[in-house]
Tab-separated table of C-alpha atoms in Angstrom:
chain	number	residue	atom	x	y	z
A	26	UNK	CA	206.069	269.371	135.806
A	27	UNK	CA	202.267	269.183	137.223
A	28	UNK	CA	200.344	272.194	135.611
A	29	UNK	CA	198.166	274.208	137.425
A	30	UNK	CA	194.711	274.716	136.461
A	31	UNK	CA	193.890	277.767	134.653
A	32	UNK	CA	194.668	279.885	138.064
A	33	UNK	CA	193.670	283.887	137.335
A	34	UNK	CA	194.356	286.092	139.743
A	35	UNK	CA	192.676	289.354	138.993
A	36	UNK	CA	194.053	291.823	141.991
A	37	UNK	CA	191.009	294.282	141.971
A	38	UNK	CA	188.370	295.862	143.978
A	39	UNK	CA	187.098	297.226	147.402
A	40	UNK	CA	190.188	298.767	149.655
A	41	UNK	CA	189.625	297.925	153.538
A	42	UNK	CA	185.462	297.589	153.506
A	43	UNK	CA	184.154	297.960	156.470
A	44	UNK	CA	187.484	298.452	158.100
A	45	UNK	CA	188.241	301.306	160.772
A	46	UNK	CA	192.371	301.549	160.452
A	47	UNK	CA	194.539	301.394	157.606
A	48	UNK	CA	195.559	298.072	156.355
A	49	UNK	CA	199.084	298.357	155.305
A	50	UNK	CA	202.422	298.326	157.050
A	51	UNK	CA	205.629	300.192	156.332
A	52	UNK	CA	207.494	297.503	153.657
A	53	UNK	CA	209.991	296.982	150.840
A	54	UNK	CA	212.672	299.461	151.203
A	55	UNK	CA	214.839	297.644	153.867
A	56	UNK	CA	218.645	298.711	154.085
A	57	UNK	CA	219.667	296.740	150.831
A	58	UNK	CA	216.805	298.469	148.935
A	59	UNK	CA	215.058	295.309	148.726
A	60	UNK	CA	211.796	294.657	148.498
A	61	UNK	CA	211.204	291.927	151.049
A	62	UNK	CA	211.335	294.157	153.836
A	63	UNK	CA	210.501	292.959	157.161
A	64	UNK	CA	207.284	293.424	159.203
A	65	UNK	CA	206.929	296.648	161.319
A	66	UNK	CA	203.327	298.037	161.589
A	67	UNK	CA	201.630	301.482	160.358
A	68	UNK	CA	198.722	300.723	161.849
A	69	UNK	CA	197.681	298.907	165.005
A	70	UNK	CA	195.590	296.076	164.044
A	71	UNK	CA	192.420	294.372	166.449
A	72	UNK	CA	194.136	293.283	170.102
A	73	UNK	CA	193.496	289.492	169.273
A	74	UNK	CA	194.739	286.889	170.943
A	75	UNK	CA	197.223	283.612	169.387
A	76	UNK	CA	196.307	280.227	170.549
A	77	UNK	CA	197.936	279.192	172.946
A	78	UNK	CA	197.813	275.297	173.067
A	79	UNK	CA	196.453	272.656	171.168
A	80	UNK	CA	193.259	270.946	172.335
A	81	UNK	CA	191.757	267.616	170.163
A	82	UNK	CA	191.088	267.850	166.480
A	83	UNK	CA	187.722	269.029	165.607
A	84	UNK	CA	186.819	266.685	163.227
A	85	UNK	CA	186.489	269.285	160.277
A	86	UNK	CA	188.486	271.835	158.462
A	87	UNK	CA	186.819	274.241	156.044
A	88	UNK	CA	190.003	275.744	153.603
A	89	UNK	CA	189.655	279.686	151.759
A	90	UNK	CA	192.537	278.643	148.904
A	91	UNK	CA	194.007	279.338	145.665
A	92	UNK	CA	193.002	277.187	142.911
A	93	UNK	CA	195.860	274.382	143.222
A	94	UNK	CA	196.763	275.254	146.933
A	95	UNK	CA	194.571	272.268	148.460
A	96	UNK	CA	194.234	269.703	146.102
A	97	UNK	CA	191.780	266.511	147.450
A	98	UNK	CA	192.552	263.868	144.232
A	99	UNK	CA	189.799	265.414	142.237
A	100	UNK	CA	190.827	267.383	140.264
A	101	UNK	CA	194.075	264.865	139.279
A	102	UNK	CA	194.033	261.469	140.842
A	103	UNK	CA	198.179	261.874	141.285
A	104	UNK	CA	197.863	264.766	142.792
A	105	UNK	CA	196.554	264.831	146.481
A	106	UNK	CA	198.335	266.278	150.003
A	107	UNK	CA	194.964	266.830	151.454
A	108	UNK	CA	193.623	263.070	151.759
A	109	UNK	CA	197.212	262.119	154.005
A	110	UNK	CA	196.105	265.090	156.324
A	111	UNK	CA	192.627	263.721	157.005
A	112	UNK	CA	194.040	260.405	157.430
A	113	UNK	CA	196.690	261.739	159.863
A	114	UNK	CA	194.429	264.169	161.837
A	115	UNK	CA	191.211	262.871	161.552
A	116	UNK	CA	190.059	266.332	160.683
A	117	UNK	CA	187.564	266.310	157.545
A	118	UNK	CA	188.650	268.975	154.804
A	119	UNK	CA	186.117	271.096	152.796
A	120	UNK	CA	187.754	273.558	150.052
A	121	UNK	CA	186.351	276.190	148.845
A	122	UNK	CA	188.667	277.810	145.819
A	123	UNK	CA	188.648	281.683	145.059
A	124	UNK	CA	189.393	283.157	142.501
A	125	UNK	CA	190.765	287.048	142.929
A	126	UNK	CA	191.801	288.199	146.901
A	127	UNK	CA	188.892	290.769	146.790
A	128	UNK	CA	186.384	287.465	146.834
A	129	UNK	CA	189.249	285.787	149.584
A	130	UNK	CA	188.478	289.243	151.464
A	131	UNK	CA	184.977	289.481	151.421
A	132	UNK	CA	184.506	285.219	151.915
A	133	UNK	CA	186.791	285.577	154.830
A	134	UNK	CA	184.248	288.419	156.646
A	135	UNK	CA	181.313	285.732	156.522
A	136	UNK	CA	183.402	283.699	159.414
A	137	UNK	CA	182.571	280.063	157.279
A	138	UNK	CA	186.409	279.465	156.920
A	139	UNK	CA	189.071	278.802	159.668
A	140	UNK	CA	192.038	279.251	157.046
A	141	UNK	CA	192.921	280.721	153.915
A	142	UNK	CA	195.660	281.287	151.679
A	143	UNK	CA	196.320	284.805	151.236
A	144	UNK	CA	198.203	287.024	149.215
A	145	UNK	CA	199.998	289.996	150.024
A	146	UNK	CA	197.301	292.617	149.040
A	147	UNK	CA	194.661	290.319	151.035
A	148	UNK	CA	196.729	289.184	153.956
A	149	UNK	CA	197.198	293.336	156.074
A	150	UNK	CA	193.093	293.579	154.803
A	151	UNK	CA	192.233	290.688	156.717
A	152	UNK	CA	194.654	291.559	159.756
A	153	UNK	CA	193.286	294.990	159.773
A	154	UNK	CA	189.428	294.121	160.463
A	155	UNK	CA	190.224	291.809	162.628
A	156	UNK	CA	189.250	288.839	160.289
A	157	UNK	CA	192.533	286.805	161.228
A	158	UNK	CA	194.462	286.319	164.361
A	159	UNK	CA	197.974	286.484	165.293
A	160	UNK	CA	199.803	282.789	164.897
A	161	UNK	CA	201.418	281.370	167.479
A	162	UNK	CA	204.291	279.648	165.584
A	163	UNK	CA	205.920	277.668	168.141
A	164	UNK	CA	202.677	275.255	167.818
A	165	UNK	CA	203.053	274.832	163.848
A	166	UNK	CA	206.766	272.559	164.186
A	167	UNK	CA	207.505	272.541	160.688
A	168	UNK	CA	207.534	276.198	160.739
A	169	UNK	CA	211.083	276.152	162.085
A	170	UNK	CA	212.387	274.751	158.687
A	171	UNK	CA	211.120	278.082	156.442
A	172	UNK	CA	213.407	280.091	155.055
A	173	UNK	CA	214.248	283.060	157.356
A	174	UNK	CA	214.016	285.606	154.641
A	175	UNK	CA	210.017	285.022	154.202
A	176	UNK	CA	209.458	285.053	158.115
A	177	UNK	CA	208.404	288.216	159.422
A	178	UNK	CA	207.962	290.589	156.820
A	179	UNK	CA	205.567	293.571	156.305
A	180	UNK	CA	202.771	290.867	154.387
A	181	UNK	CA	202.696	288.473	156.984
A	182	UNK	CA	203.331	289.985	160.615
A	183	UNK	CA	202.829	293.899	162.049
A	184	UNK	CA	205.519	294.866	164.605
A	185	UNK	CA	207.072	291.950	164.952
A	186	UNK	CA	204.111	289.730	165.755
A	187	UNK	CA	203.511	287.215	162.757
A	188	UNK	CA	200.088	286.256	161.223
A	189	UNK	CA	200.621	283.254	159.596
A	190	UNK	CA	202.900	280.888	158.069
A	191	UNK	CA	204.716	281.564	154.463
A	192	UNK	CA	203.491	279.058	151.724
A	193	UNK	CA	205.166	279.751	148.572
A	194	UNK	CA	206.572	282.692	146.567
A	195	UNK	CA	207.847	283.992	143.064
A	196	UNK	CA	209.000	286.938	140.639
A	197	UNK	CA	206.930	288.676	137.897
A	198	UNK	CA	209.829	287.837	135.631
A	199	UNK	CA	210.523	289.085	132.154
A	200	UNK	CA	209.928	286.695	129.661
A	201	UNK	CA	211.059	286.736	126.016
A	202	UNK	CA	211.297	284.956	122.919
A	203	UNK	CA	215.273	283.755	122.296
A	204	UNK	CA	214.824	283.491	118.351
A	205	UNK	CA	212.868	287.376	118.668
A	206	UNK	CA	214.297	289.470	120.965
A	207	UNK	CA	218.234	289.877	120.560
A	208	UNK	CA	220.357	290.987	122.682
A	209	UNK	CA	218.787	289.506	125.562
A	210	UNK	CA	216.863	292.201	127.563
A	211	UNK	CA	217.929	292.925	131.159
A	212	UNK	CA	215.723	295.983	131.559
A	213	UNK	CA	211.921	296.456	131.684
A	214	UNK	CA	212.749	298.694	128.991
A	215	UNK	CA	211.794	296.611	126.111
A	216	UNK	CA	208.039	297.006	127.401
A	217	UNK	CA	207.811	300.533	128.724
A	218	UNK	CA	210.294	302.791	126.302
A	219	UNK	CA	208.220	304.040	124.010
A	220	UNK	CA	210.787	303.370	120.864
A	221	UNK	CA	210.962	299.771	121.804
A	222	UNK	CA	211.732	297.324	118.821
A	223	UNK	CA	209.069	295.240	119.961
A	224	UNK	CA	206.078	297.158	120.041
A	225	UNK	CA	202.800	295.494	119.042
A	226	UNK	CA	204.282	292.375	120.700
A	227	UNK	CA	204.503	292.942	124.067
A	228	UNK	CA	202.084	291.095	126.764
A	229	UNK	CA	201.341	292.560	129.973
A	230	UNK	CA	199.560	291.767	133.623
A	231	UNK	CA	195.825	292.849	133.003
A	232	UNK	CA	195.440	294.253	136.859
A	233	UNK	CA	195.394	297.412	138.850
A	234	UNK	CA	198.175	296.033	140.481
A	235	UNK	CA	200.783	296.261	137.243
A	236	UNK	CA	200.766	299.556	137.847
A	237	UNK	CA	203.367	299.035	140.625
A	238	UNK	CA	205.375	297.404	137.889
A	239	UNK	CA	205.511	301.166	136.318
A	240	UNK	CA	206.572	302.357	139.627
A	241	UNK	CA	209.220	300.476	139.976
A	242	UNK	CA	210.313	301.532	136.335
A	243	UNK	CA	210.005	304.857	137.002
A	244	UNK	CA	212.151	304.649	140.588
A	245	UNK	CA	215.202	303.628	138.306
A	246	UNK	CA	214.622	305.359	135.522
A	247	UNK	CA	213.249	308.681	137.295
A	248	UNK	CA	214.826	309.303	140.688
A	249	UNK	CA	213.269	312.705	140.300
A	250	UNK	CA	210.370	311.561	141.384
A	251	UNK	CA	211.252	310.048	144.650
A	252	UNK	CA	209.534	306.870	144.374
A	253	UNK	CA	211.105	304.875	147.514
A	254	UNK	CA	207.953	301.868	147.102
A	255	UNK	CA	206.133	301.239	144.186
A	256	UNK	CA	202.959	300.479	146.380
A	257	UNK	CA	203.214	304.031	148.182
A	258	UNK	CA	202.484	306.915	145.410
A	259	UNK	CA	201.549	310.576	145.851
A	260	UNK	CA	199.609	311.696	143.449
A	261	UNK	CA	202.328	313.066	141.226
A	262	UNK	CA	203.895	309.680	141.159
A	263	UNK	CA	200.589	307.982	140.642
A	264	UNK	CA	200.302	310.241	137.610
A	265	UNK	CA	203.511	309.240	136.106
A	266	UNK	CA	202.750	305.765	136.481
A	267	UNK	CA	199.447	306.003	134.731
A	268	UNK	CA	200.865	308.106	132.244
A	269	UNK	CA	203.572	305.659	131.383
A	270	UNK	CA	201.171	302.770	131.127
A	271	UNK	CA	199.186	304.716	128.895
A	272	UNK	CA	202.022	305.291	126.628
A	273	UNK	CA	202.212	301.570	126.597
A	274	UNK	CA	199.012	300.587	126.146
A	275	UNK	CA	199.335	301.035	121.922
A	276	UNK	CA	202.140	298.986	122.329
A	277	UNK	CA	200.697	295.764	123.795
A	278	UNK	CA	199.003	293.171	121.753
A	279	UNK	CA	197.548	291.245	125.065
A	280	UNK	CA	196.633	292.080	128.917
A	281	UNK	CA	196.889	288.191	130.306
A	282	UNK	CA	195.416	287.448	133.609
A	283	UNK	CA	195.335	283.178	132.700
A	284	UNK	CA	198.839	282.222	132.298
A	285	UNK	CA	197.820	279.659	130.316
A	286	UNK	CA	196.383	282.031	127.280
A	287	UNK	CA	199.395	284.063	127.839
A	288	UNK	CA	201.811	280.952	126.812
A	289	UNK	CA	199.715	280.444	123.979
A	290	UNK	CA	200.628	284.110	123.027
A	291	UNK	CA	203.858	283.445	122.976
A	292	UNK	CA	203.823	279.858	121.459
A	293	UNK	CA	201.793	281.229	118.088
A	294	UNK	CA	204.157	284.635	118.367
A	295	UNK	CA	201.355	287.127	118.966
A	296	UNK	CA	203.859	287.982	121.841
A	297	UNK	CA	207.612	287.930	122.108
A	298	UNK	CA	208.081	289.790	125.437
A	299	UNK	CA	206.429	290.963	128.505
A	300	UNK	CA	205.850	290.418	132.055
A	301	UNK	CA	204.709	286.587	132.987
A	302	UNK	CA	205.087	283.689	135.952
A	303	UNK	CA	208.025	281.631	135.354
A	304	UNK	CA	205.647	278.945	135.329
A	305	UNK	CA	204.508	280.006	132.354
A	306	UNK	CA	208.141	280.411	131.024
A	307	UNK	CA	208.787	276.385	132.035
A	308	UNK	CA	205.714	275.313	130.627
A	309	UNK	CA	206.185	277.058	127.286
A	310	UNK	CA	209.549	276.110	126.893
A	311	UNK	CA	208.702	272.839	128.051
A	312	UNK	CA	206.529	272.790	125.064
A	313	UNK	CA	209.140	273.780	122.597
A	314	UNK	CA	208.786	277.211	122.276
A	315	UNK	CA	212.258	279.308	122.268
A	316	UNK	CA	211.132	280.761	125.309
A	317	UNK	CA	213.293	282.432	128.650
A	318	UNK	CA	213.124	284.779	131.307
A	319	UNK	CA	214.960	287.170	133.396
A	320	UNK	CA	214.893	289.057	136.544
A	321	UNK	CA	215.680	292.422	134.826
A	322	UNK	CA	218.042	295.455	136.528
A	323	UNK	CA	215.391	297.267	137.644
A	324	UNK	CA	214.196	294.011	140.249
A	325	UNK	CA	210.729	293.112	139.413
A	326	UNK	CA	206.941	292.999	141.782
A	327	UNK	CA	205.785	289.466	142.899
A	328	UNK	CA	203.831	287.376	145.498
A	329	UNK	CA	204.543	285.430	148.642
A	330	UNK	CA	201.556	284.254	149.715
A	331	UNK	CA	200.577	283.066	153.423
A	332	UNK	CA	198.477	280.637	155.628
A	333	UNK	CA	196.759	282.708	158.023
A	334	UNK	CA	193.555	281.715	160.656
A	335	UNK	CA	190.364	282.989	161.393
A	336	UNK	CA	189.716	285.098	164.127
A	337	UNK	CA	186.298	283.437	164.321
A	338	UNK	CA	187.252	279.817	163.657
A	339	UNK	CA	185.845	277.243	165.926
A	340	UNK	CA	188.219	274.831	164.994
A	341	UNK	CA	191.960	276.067	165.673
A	342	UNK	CA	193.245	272.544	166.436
A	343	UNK	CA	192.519	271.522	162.819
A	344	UNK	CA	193.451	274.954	161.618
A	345	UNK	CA	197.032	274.607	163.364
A	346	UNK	CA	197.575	271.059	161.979
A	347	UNK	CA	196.705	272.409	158.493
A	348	UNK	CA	199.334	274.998	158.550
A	349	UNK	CA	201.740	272.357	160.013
A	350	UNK	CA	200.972	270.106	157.195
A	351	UNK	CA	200.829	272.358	154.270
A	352	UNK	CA	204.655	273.582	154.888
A	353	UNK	CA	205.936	270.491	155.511
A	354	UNK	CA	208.610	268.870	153.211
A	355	UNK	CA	206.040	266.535	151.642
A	356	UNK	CA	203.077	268.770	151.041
A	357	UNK	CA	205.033	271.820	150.214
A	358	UNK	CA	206.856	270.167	147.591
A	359	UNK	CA	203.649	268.707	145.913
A	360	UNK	CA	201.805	272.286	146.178
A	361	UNK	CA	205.218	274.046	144.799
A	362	UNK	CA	205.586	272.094	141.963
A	363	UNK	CA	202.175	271.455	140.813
A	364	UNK	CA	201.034	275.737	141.626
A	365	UNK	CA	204.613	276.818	140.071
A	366	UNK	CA	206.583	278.639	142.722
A	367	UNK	CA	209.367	278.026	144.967
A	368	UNK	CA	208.602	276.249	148.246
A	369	UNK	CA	208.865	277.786	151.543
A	370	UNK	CA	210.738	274.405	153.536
A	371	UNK	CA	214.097	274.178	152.049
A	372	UNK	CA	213.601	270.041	152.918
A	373	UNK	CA	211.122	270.319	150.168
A	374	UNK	CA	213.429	270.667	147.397
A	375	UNK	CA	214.854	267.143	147.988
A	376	UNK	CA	211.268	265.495	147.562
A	377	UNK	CA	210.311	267.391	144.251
A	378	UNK	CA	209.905	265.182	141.262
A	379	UNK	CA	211.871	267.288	139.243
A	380	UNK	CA	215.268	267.435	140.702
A	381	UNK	CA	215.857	270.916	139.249
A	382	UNK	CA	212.357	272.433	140.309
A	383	UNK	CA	213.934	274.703	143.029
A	384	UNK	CA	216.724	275.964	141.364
A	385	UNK	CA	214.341	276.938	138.140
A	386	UNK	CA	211.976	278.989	140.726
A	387	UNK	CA	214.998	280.008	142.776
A	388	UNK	CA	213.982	278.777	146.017
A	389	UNK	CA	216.247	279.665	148.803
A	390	UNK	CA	218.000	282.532	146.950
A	391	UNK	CA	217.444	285.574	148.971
A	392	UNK	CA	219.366	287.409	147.196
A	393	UNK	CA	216.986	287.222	144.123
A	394	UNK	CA	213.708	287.351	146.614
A	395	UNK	CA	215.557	290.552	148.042
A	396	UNK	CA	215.221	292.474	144.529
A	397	UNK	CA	211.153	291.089	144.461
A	398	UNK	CA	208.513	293.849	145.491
A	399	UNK	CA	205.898	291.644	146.818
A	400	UNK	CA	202.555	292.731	146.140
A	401	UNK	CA	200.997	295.068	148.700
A	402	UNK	CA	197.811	296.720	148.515
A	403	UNK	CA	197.934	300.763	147.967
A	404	UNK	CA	197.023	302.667	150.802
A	405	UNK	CA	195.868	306.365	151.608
A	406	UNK	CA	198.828	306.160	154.414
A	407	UNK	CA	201.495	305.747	152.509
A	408	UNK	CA	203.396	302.673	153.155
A	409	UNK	CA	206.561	303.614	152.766
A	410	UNK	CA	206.758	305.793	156.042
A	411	UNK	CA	206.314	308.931	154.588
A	412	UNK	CA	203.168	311.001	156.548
A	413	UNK	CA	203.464	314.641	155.179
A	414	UNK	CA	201.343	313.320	151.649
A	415	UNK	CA	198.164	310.687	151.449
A	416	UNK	CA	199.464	307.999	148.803
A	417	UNK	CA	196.892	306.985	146.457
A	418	UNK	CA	194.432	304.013	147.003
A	419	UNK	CA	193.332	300.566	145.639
A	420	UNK	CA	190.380	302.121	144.312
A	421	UNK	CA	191.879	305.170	142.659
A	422	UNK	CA	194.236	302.514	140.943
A	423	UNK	CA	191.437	300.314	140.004
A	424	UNK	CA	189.752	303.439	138.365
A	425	UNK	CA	192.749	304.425	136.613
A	426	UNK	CA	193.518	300.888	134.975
A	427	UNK	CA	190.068	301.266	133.349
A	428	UNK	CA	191.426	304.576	132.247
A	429	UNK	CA	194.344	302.774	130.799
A	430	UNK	CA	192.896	299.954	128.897
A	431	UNK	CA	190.297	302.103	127.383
């Protein structure tokens, strides 16, 4: 398995600058209780038009990506879907790599990229001021071939009318050490009850965002509180979220943010459970280490990340092609299996070079992406429909996890 390159994704800062509407949509709870529910607006986003047709190839592309999303040959000789596209298009690819969605956010307002790779608490930002334009998918061919159940949802399209094209997706699974931890956990409660057996050993996400991971604790575990979306908290429920993590916070021995160090952790033993990538499970069993994972009772957060275009791209020919290309069998299997997540094409999972790589990242199961709360960033209208209460904000949550950490 290809290994990324020390990818950190550190899901903090500024909620909606310069923005005049609210940047969320109403999301997660669909009629299973899933969290992959589909798109349907809150707000009403910039009227911006979708491209309509094709013109020539403008001779140059200029890529906003994840670290691993657009890889040239430089980084690893063996590993390069960008060169075939340049070759194929004749459009000329510059990538410029980000490292948290904040900096994808605020790069994305300077106009000097025509696509970028966006996460869930990015992506209804940059449809919100107007930064990215609807996607007109019957011009992007291979788009047909994604899996249904990542088309449309409330990260990647507002009433119906989609904004991009889904790349690649995962859980925030529960990993643990086989030879440590016994029985095998199927709850988040070996990292949040406060009698745990494993306290002083347990490794958690070191973002504001993990404190949606506490939500959706507390919606099992304390119906009393109503949670319905662990993105969309009153203050109450904010409250007991914090509170819980603070409970925690004597209990864990490492915040990770580089899956990498967080492998290590459990490799040496200075962790035997806590939240992780299964990336970072494969790797670190791949390495030896007694090391598995689980999707736990309770569901779990993740990502599902998506190609989207500028609304002030000059070059939407090239743009189009890109988002043709990077979902096609051959490029989406490379990106899958050297980032670590499932593919969106299902015709990618016969070109992987490991001939298990799908069914160890569970691509095509919906049922298992329909218990995944895909990250979504907080909102003062709460996302989850509700309009008698404001819901708490990025930057409240930002100011709390400093609270937490201490």
């Amino acid at each position: 398995m290809r290994k990324r390159k020390s990818v950190i994704l550190l899901f903090a800062g500024l909620l909606c600058a310069g923005t005049t509407v609210a940047c969320g949509t109403s999301g997660g709870d669909s009629a299973s209780g899933s969290g992959s529910g589909s798109g349907g607006g809150t707000f009403t986003p910039p009227d911006l038009p979708a491209l309509q047709k094709l013109g020539e190839p403008e001779g140059q592309l200029n890529i906003l990506a994840w670290p691993g999303y657009a890889e040239d040959g430089s980084n690893d000789p063996n590993v390069d879907w960008v060169t075939p596209f340049e070759k194929e298009t004749g459009c000329q690819v510059n990538v410029k790599p980000f490292g948290t969605s904040d900096e994808a956010v605020n790069l994305m307002k300077t106009g000097q990229y025509d696509v970028v790779s966006a996460s869930g608490d990015a992506s209804l930002r940059l449809i919100a001021a107007g930064d990215v334009e609807p996607v007109n998918t019957d011009l992007i061919p291979n788009y047909a071939d994604v899996y249904d159940f990542l088309k449309n949802k409330s990260w990647n399209s507002v009433d119906g009318t989609s904004y991009g094209v889904p790349h690649g997706w995962g859980a925030n699974v529960l990993a643990y050490r086989t030879d440590k931890v016994k029985p095998a956990p199927d709850s988040w409660s070996a990292v949040f009850d406060e009698d745990s057996p494993y306290k002083g050993k347990i490794t958690a996400y070191d973002s504001p965002i993990y404190i949606a991971d506490a939500a959706l604790y507390l919606m099992k575990h304390q119906p009393d509180l109503g949670i319905k979306n662990p993105y969309a908290l009153d203050d109450k429920q904010f409250k007991a979220a914090v509170d819980l993590l603070k409970k925690q916070r004597p209990m864990v021995s490492e915040y990770w943010s580089d899956y990498l160090k967080e492998s290590q952790a459990f490799k040496n033993g200075d962790a035997v459970v806590g939240t992780a990538w299964q990336v970072t499970v494969n790797l670190t069993a791949g390495e030896g280490a007694p090391v598995s994972s689980v999707l736990p009772s309770e569901g779990a957060t993740g990502w599902s990340d998506t190609w989207m275009v500028s609304a002030k791209s000059e070059r939407k020919t090239c743009a189009y092609k890109w988002l043709n290309h990077i979902v096609s069998p051959e490029a989406n299997a490379a990106v899958a299996e050297y980032f670590g997540e499932a593919p969106a094409n299902p015709k990618a999972c016969e070109l992987t070079s490991d001939a298990k790589h799908c069914d160890n990242y569970h691509a095509g199961d919906a049922e298992y992406a329909s218990r995944i709360w895909y990250w979504t960033t907080p909102i003062e209208q709460c996302v989850d429909g509700r309009t008698d209460v404001k819901c708490t904000d990025y930057g409240q949550w930002t100011r709390a996890w400093t609270e937490i950490k201490g």
